[in-house]
Tab-separated table of C-alpha atoms and ligand atoms in Angstrom:
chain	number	residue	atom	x	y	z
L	14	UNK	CA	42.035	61.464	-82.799
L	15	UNK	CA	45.646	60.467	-83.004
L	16	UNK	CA	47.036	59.133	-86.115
L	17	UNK	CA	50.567	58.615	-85.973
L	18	UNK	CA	53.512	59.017	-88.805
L	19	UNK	CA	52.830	61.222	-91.138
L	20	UNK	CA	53.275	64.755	-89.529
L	21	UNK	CA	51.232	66.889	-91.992
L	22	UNK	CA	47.796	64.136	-91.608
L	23	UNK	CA	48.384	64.689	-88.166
L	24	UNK	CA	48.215	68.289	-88.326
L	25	UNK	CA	45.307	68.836	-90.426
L	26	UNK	CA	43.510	66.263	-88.086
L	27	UNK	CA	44.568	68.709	-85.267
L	28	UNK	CA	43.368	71.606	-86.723
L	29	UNK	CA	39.809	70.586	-86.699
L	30	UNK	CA	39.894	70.075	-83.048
L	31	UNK	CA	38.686	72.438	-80.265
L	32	UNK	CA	41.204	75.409	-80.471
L	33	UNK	CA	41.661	77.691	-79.183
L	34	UNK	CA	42.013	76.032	-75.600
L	35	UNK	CA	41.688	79.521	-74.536
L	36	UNK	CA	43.664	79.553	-70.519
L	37	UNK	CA	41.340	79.100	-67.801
L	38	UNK	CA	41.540	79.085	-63.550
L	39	UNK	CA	39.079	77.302	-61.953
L	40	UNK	CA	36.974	77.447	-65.312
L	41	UNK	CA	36.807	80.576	-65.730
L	42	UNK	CA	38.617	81.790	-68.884
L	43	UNK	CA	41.598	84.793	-67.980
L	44	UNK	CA	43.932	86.636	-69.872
L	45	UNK	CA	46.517	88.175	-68.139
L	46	UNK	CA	45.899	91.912	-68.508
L	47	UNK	CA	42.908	93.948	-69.840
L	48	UNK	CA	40.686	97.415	-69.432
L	49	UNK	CA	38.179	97.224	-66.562
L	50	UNK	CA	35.123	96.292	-67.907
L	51	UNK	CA	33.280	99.446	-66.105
L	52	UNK	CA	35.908	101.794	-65.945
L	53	UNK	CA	38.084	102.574	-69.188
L	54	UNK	CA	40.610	104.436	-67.405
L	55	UNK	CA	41.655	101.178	-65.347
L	56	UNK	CA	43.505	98.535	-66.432
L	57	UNK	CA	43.557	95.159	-64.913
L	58	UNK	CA	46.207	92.951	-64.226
L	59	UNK	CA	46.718	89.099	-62.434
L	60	UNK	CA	49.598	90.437	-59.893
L	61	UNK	CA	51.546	87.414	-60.362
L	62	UNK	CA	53.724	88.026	-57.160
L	63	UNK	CA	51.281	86.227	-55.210
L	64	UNK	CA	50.884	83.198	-57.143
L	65	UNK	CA	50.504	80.223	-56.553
L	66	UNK	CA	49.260	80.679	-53.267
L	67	UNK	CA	46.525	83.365	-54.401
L	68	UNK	CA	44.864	84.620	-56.918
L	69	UNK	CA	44.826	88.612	-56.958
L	70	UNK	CA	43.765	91.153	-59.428
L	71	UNK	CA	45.346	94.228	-59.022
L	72	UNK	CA	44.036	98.163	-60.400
L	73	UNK	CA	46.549	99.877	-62.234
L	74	UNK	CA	45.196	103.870	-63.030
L	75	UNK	CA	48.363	105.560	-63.698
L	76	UNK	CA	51.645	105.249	-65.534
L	77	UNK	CA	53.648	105.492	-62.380
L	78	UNK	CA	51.006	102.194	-61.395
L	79	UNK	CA	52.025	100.691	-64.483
L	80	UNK	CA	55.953	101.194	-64.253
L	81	UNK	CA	55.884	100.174	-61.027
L	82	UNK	CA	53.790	97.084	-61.963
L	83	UNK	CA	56.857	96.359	-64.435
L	84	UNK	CA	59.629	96.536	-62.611
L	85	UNK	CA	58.537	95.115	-59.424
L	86	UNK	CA	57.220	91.961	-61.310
L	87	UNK	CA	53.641	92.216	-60.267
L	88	UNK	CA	53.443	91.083	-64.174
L	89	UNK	CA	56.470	89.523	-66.035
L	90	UNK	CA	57.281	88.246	-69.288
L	91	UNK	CA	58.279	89.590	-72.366
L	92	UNK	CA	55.176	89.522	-74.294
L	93	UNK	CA	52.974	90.585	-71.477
L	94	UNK	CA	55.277	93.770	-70.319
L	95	UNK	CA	55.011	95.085	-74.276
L	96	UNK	CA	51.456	94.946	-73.442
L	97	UNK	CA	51.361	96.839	-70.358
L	98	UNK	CA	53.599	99.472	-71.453
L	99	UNK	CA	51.944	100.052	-74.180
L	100	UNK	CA	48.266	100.799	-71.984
L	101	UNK	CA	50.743	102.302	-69.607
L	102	UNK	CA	50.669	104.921	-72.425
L	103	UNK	CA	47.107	105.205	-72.842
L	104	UNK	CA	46.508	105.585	-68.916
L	105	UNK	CA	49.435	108.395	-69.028
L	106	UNK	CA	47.602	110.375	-71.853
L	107	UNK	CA	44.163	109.983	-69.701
L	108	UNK	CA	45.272	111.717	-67.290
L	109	UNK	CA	46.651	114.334	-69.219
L	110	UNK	CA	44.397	117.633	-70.077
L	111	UNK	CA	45.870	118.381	-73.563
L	112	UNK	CA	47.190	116.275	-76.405
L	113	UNK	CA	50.664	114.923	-75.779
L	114	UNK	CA	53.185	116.154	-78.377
L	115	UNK	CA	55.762	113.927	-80.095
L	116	UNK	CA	58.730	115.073	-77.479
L	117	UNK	CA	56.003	114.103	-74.895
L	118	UNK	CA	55.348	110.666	-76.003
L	119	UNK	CA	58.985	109.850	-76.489
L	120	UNK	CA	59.178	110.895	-72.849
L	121	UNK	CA	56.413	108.861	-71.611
L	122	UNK	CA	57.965	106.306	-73.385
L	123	UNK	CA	61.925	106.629	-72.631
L	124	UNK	CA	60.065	106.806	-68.843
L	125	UNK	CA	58.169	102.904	-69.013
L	126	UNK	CA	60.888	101.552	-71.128
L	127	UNK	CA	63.144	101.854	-67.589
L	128	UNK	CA	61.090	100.113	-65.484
L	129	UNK	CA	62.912	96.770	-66.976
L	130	UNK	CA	65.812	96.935	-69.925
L	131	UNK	CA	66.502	93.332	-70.893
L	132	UNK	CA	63.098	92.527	-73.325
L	133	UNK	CA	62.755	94.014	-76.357
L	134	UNK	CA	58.830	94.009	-76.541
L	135	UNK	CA	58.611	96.850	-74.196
L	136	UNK	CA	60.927	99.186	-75.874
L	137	UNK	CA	59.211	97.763	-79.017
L	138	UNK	CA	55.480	98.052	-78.216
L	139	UNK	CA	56.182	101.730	-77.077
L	140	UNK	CA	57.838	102.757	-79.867
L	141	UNK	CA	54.647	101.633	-81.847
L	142	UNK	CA	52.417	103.486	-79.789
L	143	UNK	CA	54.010	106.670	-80.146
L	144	UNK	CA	54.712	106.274	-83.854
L	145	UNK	CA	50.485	105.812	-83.810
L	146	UNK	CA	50.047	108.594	-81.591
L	147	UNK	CA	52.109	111.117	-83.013
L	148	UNK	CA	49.222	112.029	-85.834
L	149	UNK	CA	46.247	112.295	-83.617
L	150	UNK	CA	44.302	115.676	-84.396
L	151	UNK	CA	43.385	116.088	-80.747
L	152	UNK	CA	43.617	115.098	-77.199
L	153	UNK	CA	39.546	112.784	-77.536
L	154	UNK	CA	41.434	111.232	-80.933
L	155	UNK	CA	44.776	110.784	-79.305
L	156	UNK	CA	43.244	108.966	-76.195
L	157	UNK	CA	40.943	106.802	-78.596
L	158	UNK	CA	44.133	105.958	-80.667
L	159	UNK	CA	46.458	104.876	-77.817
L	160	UNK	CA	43.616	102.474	-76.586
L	161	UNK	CA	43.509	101.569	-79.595
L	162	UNK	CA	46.953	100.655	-80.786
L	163	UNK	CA	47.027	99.269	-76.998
L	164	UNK	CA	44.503	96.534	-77.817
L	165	UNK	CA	45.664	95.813	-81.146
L	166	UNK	CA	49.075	94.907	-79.677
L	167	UNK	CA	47.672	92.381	-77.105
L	168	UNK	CA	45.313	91.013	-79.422
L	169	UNK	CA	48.002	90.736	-82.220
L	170	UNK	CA	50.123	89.127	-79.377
L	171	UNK	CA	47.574	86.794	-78.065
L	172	UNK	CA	47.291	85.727	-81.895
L	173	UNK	CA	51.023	85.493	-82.243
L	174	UNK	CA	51.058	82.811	-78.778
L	175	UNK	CA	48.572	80.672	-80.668
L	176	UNK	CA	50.418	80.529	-83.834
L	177	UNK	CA	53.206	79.395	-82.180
L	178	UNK	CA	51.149	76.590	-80.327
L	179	UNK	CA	49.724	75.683	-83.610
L	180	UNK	CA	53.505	75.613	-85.369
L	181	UNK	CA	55.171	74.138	-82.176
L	182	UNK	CA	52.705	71.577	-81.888
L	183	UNK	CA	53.838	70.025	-85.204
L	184	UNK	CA	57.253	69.228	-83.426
L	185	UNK	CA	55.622	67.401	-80.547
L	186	UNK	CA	53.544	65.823	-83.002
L	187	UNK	CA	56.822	64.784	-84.528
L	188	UNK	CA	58.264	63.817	-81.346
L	189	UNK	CA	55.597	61.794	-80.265
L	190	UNK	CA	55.348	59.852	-83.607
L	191	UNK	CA	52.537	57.672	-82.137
L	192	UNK	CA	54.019	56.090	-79.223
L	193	UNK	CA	52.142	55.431	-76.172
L	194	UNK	CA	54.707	57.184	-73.784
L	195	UNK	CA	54.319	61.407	-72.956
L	196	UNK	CA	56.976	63.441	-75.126
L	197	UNK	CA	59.481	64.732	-72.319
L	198	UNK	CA	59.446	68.387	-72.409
L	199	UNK	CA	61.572	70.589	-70.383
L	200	UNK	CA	61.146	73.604	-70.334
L	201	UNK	CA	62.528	76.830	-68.155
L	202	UNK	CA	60.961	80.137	-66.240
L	203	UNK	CA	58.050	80.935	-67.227
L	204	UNK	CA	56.819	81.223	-70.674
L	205	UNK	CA	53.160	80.457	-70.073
L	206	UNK	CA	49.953	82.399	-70.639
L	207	UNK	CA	50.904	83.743	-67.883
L	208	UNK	CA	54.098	85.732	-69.537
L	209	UNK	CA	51.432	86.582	-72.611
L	210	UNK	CA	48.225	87.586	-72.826
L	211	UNK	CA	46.512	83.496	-73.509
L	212	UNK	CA	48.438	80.465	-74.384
L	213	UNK	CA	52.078	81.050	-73.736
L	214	UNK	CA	55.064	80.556	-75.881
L	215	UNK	CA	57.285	78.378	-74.588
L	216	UNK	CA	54.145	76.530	-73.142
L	217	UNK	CA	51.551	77.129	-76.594
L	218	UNK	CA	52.677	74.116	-77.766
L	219	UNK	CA	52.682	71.933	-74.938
L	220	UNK	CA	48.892	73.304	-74.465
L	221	UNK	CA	47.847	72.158	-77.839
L	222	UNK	CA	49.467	68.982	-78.277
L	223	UNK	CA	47.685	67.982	-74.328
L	224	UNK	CA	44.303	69.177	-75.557
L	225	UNK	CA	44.934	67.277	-79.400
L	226	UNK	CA	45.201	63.831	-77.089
L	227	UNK	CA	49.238	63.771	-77.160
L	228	UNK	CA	50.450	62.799	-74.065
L	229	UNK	CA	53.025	65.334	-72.741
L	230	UNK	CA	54.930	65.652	-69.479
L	231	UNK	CA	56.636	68.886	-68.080
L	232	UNK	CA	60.099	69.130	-66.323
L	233	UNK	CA	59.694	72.084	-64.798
L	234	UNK	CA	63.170	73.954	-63.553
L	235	UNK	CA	62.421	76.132	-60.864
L	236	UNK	CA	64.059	79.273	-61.421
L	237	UNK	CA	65.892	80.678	-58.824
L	238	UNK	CA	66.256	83.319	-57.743
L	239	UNK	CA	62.204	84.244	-58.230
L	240	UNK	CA	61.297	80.408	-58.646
L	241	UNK	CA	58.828	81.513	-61.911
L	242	UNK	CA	59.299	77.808	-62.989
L	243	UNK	CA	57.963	76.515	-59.590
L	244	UNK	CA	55.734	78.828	-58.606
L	245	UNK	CA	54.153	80.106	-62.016
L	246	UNK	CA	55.052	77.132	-65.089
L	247	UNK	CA	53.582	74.764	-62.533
L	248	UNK	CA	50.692	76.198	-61.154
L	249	UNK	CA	49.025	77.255	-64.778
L	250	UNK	CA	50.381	73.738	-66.221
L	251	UNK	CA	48.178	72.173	-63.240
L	252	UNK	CA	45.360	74.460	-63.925
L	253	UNK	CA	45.465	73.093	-67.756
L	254	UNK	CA	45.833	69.251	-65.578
L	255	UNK	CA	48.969	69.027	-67.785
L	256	UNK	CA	51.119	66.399	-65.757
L	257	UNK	CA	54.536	68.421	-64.769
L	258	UNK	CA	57.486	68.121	-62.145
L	259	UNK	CA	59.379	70.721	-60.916
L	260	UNK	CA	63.261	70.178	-60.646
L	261	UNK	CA	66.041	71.732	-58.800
L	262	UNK	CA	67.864	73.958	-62.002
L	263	UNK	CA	70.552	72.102	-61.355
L	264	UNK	CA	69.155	68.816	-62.206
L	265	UNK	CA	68.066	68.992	-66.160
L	266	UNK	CA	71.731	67.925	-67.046
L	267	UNK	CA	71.474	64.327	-65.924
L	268	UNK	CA	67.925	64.377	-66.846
L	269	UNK	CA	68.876	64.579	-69.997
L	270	UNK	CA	71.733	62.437	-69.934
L	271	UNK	CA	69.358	59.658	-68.621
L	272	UNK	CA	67.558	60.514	-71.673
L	273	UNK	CA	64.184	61.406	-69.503
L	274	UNK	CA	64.128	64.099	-72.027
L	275	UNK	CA	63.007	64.394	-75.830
L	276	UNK	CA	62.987	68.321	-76.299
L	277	UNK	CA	64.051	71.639	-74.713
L	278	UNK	CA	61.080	74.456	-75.540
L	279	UNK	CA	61.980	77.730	-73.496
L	280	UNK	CA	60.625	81.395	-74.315
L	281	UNK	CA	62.520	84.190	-75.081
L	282	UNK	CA	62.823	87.865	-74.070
L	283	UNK	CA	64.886	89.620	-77.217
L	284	UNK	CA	66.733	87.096	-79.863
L	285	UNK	CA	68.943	88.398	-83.055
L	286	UNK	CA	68.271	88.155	-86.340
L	287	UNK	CA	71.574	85.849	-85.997
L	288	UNK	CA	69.604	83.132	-83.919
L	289	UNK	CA	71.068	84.322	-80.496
L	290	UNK	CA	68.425	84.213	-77.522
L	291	UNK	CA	68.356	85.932	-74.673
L	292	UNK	CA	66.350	84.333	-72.399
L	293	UNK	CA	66.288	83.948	-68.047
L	294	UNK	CA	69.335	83.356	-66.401
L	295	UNK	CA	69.944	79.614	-66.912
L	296	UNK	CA	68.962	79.122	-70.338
L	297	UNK	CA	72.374	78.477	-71.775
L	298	UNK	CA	73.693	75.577	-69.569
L	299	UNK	CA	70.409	74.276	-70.635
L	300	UNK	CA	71.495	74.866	-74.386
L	301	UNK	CA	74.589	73.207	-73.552
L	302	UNK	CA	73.848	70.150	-72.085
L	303	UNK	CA	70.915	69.838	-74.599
L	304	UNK	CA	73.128	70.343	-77.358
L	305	UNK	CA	75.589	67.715	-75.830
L	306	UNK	CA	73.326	65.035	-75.333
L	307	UNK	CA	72.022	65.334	-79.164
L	308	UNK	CA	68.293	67.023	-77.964
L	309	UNK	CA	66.667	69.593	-79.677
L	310	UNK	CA	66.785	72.819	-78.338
L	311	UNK	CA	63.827	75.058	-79.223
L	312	UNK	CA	63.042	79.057	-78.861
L	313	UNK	CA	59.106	80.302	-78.757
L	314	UNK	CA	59.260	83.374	-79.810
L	315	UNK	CA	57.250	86.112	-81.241
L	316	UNK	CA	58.702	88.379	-83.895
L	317	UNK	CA	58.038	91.471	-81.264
L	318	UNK	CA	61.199	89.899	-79.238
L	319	UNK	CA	63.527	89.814	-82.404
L	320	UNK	CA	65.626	93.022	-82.064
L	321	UNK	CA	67.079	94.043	-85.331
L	322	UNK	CA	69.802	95.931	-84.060
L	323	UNK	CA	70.837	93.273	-81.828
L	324	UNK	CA	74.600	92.111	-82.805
L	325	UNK	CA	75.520	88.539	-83.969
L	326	UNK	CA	76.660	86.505	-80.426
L	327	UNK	CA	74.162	89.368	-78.672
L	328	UNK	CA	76.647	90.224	-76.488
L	329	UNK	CA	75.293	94.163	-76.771
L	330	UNK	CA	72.480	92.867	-74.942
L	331	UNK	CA	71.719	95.240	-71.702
L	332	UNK	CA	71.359	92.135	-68.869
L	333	UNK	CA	69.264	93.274	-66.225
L	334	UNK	CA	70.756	92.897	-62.756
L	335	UNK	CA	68.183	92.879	-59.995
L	336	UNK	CA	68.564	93.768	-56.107
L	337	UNK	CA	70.956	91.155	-54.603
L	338	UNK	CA	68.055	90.391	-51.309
L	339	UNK	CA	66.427	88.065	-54.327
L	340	UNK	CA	69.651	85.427	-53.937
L	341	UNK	CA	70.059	85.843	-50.180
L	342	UNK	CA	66.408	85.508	-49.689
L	343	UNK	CA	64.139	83.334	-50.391
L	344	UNK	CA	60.119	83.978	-50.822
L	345	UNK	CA	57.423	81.507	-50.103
L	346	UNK	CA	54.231	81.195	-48.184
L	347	UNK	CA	53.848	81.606	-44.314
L	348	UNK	CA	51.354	82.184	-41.547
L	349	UNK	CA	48.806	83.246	-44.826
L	350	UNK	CA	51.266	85.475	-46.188
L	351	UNK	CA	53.894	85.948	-48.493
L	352	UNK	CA	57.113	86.051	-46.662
L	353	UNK	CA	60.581	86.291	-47.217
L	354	UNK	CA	63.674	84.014	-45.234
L	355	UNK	CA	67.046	84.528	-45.048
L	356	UNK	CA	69.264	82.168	-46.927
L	357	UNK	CA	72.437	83.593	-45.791
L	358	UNK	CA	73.804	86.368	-44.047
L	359	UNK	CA	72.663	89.833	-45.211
L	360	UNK	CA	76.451	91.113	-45.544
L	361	UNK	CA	77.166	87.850	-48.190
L	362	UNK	CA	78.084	89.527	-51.687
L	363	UNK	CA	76.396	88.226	-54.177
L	364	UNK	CA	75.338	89.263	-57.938
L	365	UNK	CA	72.120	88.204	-59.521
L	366	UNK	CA	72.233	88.765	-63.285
L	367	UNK	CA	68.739	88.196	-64.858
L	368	UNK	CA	69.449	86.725	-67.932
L	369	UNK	CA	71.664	85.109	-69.866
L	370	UNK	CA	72.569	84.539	-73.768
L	371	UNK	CA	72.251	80.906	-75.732
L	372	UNK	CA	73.945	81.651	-78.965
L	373	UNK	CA	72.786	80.105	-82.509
L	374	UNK	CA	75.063	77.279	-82.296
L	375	UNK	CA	72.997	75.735	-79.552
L	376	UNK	CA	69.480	76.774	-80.842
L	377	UNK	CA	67.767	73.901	-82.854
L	378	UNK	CA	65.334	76.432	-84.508
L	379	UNK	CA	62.849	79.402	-83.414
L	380	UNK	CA	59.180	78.170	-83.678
L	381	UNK	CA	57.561	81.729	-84.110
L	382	UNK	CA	54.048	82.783	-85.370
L	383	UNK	CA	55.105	82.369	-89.168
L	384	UNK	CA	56.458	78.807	-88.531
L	385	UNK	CA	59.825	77.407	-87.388
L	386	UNK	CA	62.807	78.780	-88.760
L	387	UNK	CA	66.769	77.559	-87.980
L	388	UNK	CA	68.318	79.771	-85.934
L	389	UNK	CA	70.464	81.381	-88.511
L	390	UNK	CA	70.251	85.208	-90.458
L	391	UNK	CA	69.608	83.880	-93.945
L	392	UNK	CA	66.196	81.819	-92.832
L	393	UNK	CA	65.404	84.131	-90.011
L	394	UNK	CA	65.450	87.221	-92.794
L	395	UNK	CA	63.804	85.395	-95.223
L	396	UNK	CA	61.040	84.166	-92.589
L	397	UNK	CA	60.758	88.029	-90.781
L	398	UNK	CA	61.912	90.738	-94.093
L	399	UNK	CA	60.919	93.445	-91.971
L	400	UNK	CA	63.818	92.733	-89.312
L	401	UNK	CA	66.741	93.209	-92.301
L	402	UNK	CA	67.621	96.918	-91.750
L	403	UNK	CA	70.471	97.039	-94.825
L	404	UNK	CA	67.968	95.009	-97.164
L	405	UNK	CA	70.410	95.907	-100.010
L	406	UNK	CA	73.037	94.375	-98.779
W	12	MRU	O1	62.140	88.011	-65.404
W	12	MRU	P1	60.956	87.526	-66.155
W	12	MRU	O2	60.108	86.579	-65.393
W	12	MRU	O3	60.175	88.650	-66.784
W	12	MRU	O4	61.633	86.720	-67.313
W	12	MRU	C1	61.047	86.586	-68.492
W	12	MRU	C2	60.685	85.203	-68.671
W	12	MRU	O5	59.682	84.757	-68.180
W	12	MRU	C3	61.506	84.349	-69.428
W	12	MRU	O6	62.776	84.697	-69.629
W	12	MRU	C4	60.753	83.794	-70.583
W	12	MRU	O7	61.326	82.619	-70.906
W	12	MRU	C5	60.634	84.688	-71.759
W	12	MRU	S1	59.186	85.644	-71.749
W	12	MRU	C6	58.001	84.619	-72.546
């Protein structure tokens, strides 16, 4: 039921309905990484490089399978790459004889942390583990811990993606304010399910407010150079039948001067306690044309991806630059397969930064699992204490 005006009916009235709308293909509910169900020493993964032309599970059963799974992008997103390193851990200490001592683990994880440097929820989630591991009183223990912590940090990040649909929602809600017509969303990359473990963050919301009866449409930017707009934020939008369009990432600038959008949602892969968010290349002219056309400008973001240390502006950021063949190429599918073309001459120069920075100014506010906060230190300290590391000061 839809009731329109008054935000906080509305959301009471949503929370009665069917969540979680747990992420399904072909009707069959997925997450996006998880321990073989017959063999604990594997862990599972959707390889993501050959969406959305096929589905494929791929076997991960070492740490070397799991860095390698990172930093080629078989799996991508910030949330989701926390995860993995983290049971990268646990599959390193399985195949080790004795217990792993605390200059071991910080080796194991100094090793996955380099597989990709720009989001924080790697270097974060392994940091946990071997904090946790660190006490174990044997090797049995140690391995029964990392699982452990492993699965606690997906679960407590699959939790943290639904919060954030059930906050962000509220917003859409807002947006929508009763009207017949779909809120506008555009969003950027990939910040689905598929970049978490279940809902998405960028994306949460736009799940729940489609499966609370508010009409919502998608504009899609495609992403280049690894199109995970087109070829990801599409596909698991269609699975969901959430209506979407992919645009050139060129083209969200007029879109939104036409006013054929209401709100900007994107993800985020490390933010400051400032409000700064790194996010995929692109972000920030985004930010900019958002903020000059007067439309909110939202972050998803769990508190794993808020780096403390992280400067105001976030200019300290490390910006990953990956191999040059992803701008000269381009991927798609042929004769069955994934191929690659040539866009331009191999010998072009080119540079392909990953990611780029959208500082406060241009952030509207961070809708994270504790609720939506303005992009500022005050309210984002207050929100996440924990972050603050001079809290006397
Ligand atoms: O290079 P990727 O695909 O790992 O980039 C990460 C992203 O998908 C985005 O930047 C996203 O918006 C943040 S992760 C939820």
């Amino acid at each position: 039921v839809y009731i329109a005006s008054d935000k906080i009916i509305i959301f009471s009235l949503y929370k009665k309905s069917v969540f979680p709308p747990q992420m399904k293909v072909k009707d069959q509910h997925f997450e996006t990484i998880w321990i073989h169900p017959a063999d604990p020493y594997v862990v599972q993964i959707i390889d993501q490089r050959y969406l959305p032309f096929r589905f494929v599970v791929e076997d991960l059963r070492t740490m070397e399978d799991v860095f390698r799974a990172i930093r080629d992008m078989h799996l991508r997103g910030a949330p989701l790459i926390g995860v993995a390193g983290a049971l990268g851990m646990y599959l390193a200490l399985t195949g080790w004889d004795a217990m792993a001592g605390p200059d071991d683990l910080k080796r194991i994880a100094t090793m996955l942390k380099g597989a990709r440097p720009t989001a924080v929820n790697l270097a974060w989630a392994l940091d946990r583990m071997a904090d946790a591991l660190t006490d174990a009183g044997n090797h049995e223990e140690q391995i029964r811990l990392a699982r452990e912590t492993a699965l606690n940090i997906l679960a407590m990040e699959r939790e943290n993606s639904r919060l954030i649909g059930t906050y962000g929602l509220q917003l859409i809600a807002g947006m929508h304010g009763g009207h017949h017509e779909p809120v506008q969303i555009l969003t950027h990359c990939n910040a689905g399910w598929l970049a978490c473990i279940d809902y998405g963050t960028a994306l949460a919301p736009v799940y729940m407010a489609h499966d609370s009866g508010i009409p919502v449409h998608v504009w899609v930017d495609e992403t280049r150079p690894r199109n995970q707009g087109a070829r990801l934020t599409a596909w698991e939008l269609k699975q969901h039948g959430i209506p979407c369009t992919v645009i050139t990432d060129n083209a969200g600038g007029y879109l939104m001067m036409r006013r054929m959008v209401d709100m900007v949602i994107v993800g985020s892969d490390r933010a400051s306690v400032y409000g700064d968010v790194v996010n995929k290349v692109g972000t920030y002219l985004k930010a900019l044309a958002a903020h000059d056309n007067g439309i909110p400008f939202y972050a998803a973001l769990p508190s794993s991806t808020i780096d403390p240390v992280l400067g105001e502006g976030a200019m300290d950021t490390v910006i990953e630059e990956r191999d040059g063949r992803e701008v000269r190429n381009a991927e798609g599918w042929m004769n069955g397969q994934i191929g690659e073309v040539n866009l331009i001459p191999e010998d072009t120069q080119v540079s392909n930064y990953g990611f780029d920075i959208s500082p406060a100014r241009l952030v509207t506010a961070f809708i994270t699992e504790r609720g939506i906060v303005q992009a500022n230190k005050t309210d984002i300290l207050n929100l996440f204490p924990e972050k603050n590391l001079n809290p006397g000061v």
